[in-house]
CSV table of C-alpha atoms in Angstrom, one decimal:
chain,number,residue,atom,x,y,z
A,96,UNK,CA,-14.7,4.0,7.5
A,97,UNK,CA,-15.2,6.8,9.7
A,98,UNK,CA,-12.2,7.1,12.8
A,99,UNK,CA,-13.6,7.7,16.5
A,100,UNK,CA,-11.6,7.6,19.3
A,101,UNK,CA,-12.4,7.2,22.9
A,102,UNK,CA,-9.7,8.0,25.3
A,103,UNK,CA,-12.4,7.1,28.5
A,104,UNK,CA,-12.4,3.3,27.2
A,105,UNK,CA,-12.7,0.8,30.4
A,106,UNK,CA,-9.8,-1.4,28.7
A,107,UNK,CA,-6.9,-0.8,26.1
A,108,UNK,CA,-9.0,-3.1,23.5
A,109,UNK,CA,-11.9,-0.9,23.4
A,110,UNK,CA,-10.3,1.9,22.4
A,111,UNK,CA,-12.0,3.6,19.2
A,112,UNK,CA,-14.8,1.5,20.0
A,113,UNK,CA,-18.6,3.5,19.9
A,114,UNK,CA,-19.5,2.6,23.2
A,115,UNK,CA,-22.6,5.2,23.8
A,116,UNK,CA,-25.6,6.3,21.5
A,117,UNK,CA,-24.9,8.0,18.3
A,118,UNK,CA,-28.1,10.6,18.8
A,119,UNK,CA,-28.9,9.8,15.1
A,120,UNK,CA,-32.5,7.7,13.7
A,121,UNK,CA,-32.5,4.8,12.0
A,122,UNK,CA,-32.4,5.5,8.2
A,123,UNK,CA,-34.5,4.6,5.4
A,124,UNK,CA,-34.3,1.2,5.0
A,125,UNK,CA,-33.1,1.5,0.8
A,126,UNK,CA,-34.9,-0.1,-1.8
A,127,UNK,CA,-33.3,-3.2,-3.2
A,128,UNK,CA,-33.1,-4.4,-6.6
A,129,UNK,CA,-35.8,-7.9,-6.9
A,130,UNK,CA,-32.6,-9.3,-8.8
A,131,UNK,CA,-30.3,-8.7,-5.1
A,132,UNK,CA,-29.3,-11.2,-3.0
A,133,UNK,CA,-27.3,-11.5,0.2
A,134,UNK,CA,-23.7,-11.4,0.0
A,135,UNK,CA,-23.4,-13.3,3.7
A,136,UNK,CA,-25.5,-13.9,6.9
A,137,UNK,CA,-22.4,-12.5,9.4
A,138,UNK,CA,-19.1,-11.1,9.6
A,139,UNK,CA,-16.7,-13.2,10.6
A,140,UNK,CA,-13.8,-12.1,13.2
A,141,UNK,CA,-11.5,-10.6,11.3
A,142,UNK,CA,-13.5,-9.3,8.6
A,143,UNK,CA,-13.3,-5.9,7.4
A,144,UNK,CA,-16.6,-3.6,7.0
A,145,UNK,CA,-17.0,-0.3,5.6
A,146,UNK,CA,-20.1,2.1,6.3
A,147,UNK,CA,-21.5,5.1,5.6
A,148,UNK,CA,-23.8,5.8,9.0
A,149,UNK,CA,-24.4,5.1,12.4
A,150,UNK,CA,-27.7,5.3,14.1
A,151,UNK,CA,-29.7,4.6,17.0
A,152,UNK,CA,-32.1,1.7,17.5
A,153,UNK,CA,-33.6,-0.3,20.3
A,154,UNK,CA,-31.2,0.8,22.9
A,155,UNK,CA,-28.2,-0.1,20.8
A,156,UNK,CA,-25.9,2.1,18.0
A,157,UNK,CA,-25.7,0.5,14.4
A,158,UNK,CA,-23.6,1.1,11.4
A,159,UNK,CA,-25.5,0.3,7.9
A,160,UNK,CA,-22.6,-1.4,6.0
A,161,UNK,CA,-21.8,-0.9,2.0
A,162,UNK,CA,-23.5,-3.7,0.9
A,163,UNK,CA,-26.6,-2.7,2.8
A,164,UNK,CA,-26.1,-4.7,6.3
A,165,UNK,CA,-26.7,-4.0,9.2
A,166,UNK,CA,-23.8,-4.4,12.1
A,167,UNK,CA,-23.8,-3.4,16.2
A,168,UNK,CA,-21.0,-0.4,16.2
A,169,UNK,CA,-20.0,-1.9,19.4
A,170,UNK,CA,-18.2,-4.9,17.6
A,171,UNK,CA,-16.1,-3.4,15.4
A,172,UNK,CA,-13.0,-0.9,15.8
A,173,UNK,CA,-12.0,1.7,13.2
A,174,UNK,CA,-8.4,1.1,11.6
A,175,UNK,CA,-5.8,4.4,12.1
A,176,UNK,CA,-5.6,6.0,9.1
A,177,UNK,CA,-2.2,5.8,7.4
A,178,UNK,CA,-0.2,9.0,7.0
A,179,UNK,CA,2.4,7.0,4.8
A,180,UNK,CA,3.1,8.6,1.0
A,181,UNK,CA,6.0,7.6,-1.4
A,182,UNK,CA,8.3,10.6,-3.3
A,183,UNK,CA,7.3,13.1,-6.3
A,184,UNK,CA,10.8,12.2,-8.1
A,185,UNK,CA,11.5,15.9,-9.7
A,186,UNK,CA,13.7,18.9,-9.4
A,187,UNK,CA,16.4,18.0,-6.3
A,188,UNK,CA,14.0,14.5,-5.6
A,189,UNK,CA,15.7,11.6,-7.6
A,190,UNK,CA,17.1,8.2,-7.0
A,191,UNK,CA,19.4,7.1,-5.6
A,192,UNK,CA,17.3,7.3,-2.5
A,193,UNK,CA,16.8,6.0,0.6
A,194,UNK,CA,13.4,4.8,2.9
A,195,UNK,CA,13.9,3.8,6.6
A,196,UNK,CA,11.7,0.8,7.3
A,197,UNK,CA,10.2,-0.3,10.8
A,198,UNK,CA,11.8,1.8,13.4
A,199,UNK,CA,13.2,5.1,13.4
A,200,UNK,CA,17.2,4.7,12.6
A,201,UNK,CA,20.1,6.9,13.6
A,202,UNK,CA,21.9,9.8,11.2
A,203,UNK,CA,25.5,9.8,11.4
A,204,UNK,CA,28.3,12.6,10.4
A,205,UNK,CA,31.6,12.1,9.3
A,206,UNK,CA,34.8,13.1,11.1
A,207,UNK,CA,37.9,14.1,9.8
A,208,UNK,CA,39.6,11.3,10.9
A,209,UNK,CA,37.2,9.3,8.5
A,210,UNK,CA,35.2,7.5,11.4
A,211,UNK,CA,32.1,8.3,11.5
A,212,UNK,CA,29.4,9.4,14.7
A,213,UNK,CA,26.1,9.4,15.8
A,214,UNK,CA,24.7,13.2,15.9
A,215,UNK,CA,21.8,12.2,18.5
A,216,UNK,CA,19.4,12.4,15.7
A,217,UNK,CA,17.2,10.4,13.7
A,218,UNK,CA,15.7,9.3,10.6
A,219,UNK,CA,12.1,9.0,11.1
A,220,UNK,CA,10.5,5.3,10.6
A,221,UNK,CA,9.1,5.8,7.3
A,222,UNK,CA,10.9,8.7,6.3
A,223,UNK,CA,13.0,8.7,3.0
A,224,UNK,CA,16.6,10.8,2.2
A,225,UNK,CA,18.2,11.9,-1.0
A,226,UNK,CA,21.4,9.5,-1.5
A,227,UNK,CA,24.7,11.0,-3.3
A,228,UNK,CA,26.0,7.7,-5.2
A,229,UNK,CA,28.8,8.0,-3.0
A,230,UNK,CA,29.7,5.4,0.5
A,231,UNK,CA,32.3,5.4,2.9
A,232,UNK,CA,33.7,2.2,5.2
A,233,UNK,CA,34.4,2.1,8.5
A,234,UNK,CA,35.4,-0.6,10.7
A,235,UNK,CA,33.5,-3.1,7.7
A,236,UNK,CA,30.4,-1.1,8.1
A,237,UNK,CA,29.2,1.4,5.0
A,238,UNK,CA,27.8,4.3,5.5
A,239,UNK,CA,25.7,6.1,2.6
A,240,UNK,CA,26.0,9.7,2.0
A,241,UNK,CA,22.9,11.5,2.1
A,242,UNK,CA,21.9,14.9,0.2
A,243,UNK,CA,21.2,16.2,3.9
A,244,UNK,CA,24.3,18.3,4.3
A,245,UNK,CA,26.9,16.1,6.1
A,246,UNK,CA,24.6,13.2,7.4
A,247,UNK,CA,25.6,9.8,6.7
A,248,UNK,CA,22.8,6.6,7.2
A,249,UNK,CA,24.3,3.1,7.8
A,250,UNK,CA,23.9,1.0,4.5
A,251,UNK,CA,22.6,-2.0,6.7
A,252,UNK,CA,19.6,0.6,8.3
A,253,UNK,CA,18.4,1.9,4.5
A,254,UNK,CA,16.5,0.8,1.8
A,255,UNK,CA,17.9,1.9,-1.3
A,256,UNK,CA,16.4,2.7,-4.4
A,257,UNK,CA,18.6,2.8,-7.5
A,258,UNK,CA,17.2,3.7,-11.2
A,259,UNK,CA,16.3,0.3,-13.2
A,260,UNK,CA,19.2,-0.4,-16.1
A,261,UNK,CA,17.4,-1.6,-18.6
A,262,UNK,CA,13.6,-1.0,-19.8
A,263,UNK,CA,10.8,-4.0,-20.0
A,264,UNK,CA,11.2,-5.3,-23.3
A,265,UNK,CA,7.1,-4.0,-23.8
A,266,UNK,CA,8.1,-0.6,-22.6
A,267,UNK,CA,11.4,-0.8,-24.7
A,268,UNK,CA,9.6,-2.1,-27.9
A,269,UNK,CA,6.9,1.0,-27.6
A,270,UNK,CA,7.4,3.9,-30.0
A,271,UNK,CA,4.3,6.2,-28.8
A,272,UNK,CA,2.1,7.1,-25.4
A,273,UNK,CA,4.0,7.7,-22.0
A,274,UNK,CA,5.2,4.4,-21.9
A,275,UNK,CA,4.5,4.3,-18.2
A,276,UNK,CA,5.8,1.2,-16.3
A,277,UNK,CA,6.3,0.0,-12.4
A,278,UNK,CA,9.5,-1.3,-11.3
A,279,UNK,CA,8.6,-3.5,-8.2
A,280,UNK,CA,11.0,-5.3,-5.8
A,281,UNK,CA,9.4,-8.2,-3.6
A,282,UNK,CA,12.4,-8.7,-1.2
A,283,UNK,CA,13.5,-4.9,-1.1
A,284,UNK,CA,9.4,-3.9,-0.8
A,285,UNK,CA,9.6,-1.1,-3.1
A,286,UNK,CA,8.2,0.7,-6.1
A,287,UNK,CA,9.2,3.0,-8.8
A,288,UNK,CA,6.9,4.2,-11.3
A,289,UNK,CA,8.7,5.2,-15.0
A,290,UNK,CA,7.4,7.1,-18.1
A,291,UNK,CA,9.8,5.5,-20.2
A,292,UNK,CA,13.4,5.9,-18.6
A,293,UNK,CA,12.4,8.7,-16.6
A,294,UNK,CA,11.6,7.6,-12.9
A,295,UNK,CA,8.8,10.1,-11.5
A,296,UNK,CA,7.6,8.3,-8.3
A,297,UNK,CA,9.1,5.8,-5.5
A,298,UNK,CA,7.3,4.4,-2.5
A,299,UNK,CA,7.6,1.5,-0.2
A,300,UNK,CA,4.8,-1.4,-0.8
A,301,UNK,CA,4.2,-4.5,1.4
A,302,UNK,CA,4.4,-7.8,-1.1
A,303,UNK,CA,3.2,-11.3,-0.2
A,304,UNK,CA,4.1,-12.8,3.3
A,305,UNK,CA,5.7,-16.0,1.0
A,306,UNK,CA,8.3,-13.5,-0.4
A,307,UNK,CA,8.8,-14.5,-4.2
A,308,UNK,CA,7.1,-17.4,-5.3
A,309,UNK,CA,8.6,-21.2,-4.8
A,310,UNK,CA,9.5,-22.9,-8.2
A,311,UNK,CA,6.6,-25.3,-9.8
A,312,UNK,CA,4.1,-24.2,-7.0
A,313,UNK,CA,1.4,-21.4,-7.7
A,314,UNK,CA,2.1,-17.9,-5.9
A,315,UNK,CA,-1.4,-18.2,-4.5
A,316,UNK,CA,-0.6,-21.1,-2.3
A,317,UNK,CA,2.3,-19.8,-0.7
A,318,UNK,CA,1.2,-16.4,-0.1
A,319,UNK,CA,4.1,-14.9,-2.8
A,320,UNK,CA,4.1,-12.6,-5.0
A,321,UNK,CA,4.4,-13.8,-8.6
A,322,UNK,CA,7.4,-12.0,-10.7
A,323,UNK,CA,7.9,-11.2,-14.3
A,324,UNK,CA,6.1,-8.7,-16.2
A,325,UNK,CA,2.7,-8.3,-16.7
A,326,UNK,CA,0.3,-5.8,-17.1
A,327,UNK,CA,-2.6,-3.7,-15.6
A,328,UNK,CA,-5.7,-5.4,-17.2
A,329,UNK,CA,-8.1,-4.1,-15.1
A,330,UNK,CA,-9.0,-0.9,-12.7
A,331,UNK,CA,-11.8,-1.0,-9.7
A,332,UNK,CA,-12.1,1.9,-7.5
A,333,UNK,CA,-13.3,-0.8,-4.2
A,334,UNK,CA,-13.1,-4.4,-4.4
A,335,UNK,CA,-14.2,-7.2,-2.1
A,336,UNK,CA,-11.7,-9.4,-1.5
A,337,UNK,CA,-11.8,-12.5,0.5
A,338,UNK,CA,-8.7,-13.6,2.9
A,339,UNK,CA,-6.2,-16.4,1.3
A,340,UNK,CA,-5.7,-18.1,4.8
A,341,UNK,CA,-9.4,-18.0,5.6
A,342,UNK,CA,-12.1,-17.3,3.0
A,343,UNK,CA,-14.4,-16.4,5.9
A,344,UNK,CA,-12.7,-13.5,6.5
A,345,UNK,CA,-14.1,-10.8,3.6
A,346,UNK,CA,-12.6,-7.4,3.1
A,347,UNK,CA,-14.8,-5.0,2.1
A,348,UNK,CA,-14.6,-2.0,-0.2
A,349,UNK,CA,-10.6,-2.9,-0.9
A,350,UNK,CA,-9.4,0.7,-2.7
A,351,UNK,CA,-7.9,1.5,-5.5
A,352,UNK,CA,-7.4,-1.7,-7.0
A,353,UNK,CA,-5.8,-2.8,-10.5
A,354,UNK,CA,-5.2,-6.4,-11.7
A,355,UNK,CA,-2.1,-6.9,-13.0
A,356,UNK,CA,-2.0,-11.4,-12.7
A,357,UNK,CA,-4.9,-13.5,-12.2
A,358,UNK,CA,-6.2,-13.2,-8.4
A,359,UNK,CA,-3.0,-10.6,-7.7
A,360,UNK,CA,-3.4,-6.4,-7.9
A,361,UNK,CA,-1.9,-3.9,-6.7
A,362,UNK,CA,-4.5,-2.1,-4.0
A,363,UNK,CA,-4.3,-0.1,-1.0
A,364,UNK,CA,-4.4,-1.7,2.0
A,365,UNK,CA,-6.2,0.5,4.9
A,366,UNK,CA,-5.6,-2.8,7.6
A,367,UNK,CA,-1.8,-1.7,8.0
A,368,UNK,CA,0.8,0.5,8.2
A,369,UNK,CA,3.7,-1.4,8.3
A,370,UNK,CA,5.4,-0.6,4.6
A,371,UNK,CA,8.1,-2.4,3.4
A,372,UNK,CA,7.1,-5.6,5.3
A,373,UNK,CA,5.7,-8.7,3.6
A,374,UNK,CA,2.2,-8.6,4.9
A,375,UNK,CA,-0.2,-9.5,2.1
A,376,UNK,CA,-1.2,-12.6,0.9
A,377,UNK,CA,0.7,-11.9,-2.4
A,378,UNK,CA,-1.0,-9.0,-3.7
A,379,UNK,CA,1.1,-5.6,-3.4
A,380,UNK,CA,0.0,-3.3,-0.9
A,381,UNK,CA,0.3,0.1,-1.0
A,382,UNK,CA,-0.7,2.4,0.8
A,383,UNK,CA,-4.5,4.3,0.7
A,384,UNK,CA,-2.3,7.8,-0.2
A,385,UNK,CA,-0.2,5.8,-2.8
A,386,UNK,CA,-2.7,3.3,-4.0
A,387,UNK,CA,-5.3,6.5,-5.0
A,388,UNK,CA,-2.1,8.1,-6.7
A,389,UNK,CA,-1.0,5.2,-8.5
A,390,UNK,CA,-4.2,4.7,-9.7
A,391,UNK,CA,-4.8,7.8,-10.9
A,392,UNK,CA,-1.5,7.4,-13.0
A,393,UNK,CA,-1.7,4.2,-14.2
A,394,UNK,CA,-3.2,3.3,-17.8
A,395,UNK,CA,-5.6,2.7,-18.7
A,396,UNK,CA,-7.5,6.0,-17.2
A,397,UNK,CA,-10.9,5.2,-16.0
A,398,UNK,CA,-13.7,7.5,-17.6
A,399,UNK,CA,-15.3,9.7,-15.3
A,400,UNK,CA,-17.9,8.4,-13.5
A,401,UNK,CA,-17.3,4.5,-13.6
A,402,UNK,CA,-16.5,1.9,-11.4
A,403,UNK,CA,-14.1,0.3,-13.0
A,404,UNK,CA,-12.8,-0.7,-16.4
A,405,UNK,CA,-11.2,-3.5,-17.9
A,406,UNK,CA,-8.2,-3.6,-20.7
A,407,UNK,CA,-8.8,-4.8,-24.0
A,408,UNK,CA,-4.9,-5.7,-26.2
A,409,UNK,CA,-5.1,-3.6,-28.8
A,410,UNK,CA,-7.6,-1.1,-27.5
A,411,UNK,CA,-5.4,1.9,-25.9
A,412,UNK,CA,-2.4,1.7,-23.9
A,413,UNK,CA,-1.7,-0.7,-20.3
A,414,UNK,CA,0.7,-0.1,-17.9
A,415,UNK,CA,3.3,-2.4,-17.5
A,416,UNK,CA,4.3,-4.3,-14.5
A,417,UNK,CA,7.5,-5.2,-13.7
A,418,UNK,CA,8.3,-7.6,-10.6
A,419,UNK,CA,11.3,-9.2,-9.4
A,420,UNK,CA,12.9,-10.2,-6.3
């Protein structure tokens, strides 16, 4: 969807709302299959809509709507786009590394008396550091030791990200293709993507709100995130995807998403920006800058030109899809 911004809104809440005209003319109303049907009557709070114009009619703004609907532009508000991208691993870029999750968190130097200081500075929330291997203890707290010359960040402020020590046995039993697999942690929210043993991109991802899943009861109902391996059996640019605590609430034109286990994908989520967190309702999240990436990466590739494409066993390679707690 297209950002506005409107720094003279009356109250906080309207912010980014279009308040005024748009100066634009209704558009050709498009011609519709005799086959279509309507998707749904109203958008229900909490919904999200995408749309690819506004326009003027009878004294109000509109937005026509992906599927071909009709909304007021003065009832919805556009989501901040998300900055947020993971790590190229190559040349001085490798793991062990660190990401700073939901607040910016304080760098630290270390004296020659072996205590250790704040310098005044920070790690940005978000932002991600080279790690050496190598720790120091002081007074029972550890401090890592960064690749930044002679900064230190406190173990308990970092999420670390160390290469996997063993291979999927699918990956591991492959003799040909890239072998290309993701290494996912629920509880650490994070994600490494291999070609083989060779780790060439790490990122944080927001798994299910239930954490992992709850023995003898299906991920779906507690909003987990199902673990073991699987693999990518299917690749959709957009999605619609329907809420799991509310199946009123639809959102529209999900991107970049690829089925890995029944209902669950990986997709980018364009509603948040708070990586690392369990948000979802067990899917993984990543990010709109990631999830386009990943896609791109992942196999099977989607032809040029389609929509989205579906893997057949047998019939070229998968990605695989490794998740664990």
């Amino acid at each position: 969807a297209e950002e506005t911004s409107d720094a003279s809104a009356p109250v906080p809440e309207l912010a980014g709302v279009v308040l005024g005209p748009t100066g634009q003319s209704p558009p050709a109303l498009p011609e519709l299959s005799p086959y279509a049907k309507g998707v749904r009557t109203r958008v229900w709070p909490g919904s999200t809509i995408a749309f690819t114009r506004r326009f003027d009619a009878g004294e109000r703004s509109w937005l026509l709507t992906w599927d071909r609907g009709i909304v007021p532009s003065d009832r919805v508000r556009p989501y901040p786009r998300s900055a947020f991208e993971g790590v190229v691993l190559a040349g001085d870029r490798r793991l062990p590394l660190a990401f700073f999750r939901a607040r910016p968190r304080p760098q630290y130097r270390l004296l020659p008396n072996d205590e250790v200081e704040p310098t005044g500075k920070s790690w940005p929330r978000l932002g991600s550091v080279g790690l050496t291997g190598r720790s120091v203890t002081v007074e029972g707290q550890s401090y890592l030791q960064t690749t930044e010359d002679g900064l230190y960040c406190a173990a308990r402020d970092a999420t670390v990200i160390s290469e996997a020590a063993t291979l999927p046995t699918r990956v591991a039993a492959a003799t040909a293709g890239r072998r290309s697999w993701l290494d996912i942690s629920v509880l650490g929210g994070w994600l490494v993507a291999y070609e083989g043993t060779h780790p060439v991109y790490a990122t944080l991802i927001s798994p299910g709100r239930g954490g992992v899943p709850f023995r003898g009861v299906p991920p779906i109902d507690t909003a987990s995130t199902p673990t073991g391996q699987f693999t990518v059996t299917g690749k959709f640019l957009t999605a619609t995807m329907t809420s799991t605590s509310d199946a009123n609430i639809v959102h529209a034109e999900v991107q970049y998403t690829q089925n890995f286990s029944g209902p669950h994908a990986l997709h980018g989520a364009y509603w948040h920006d708070d990586w690392g967190e369990k948000k979802s309702g067990g899917c993984v999240n990543l990010s709109p800058i990631d999830a386009q990436r990943i896609f791109a990466w992942t196999e099977p590739p989607l032809p040029a030109g389609w929509h989205g494409v579906r893997w057949v066993p047998g019939e070229g390679d998968s990605t695989t899809v490794m998740i664990h707690r």
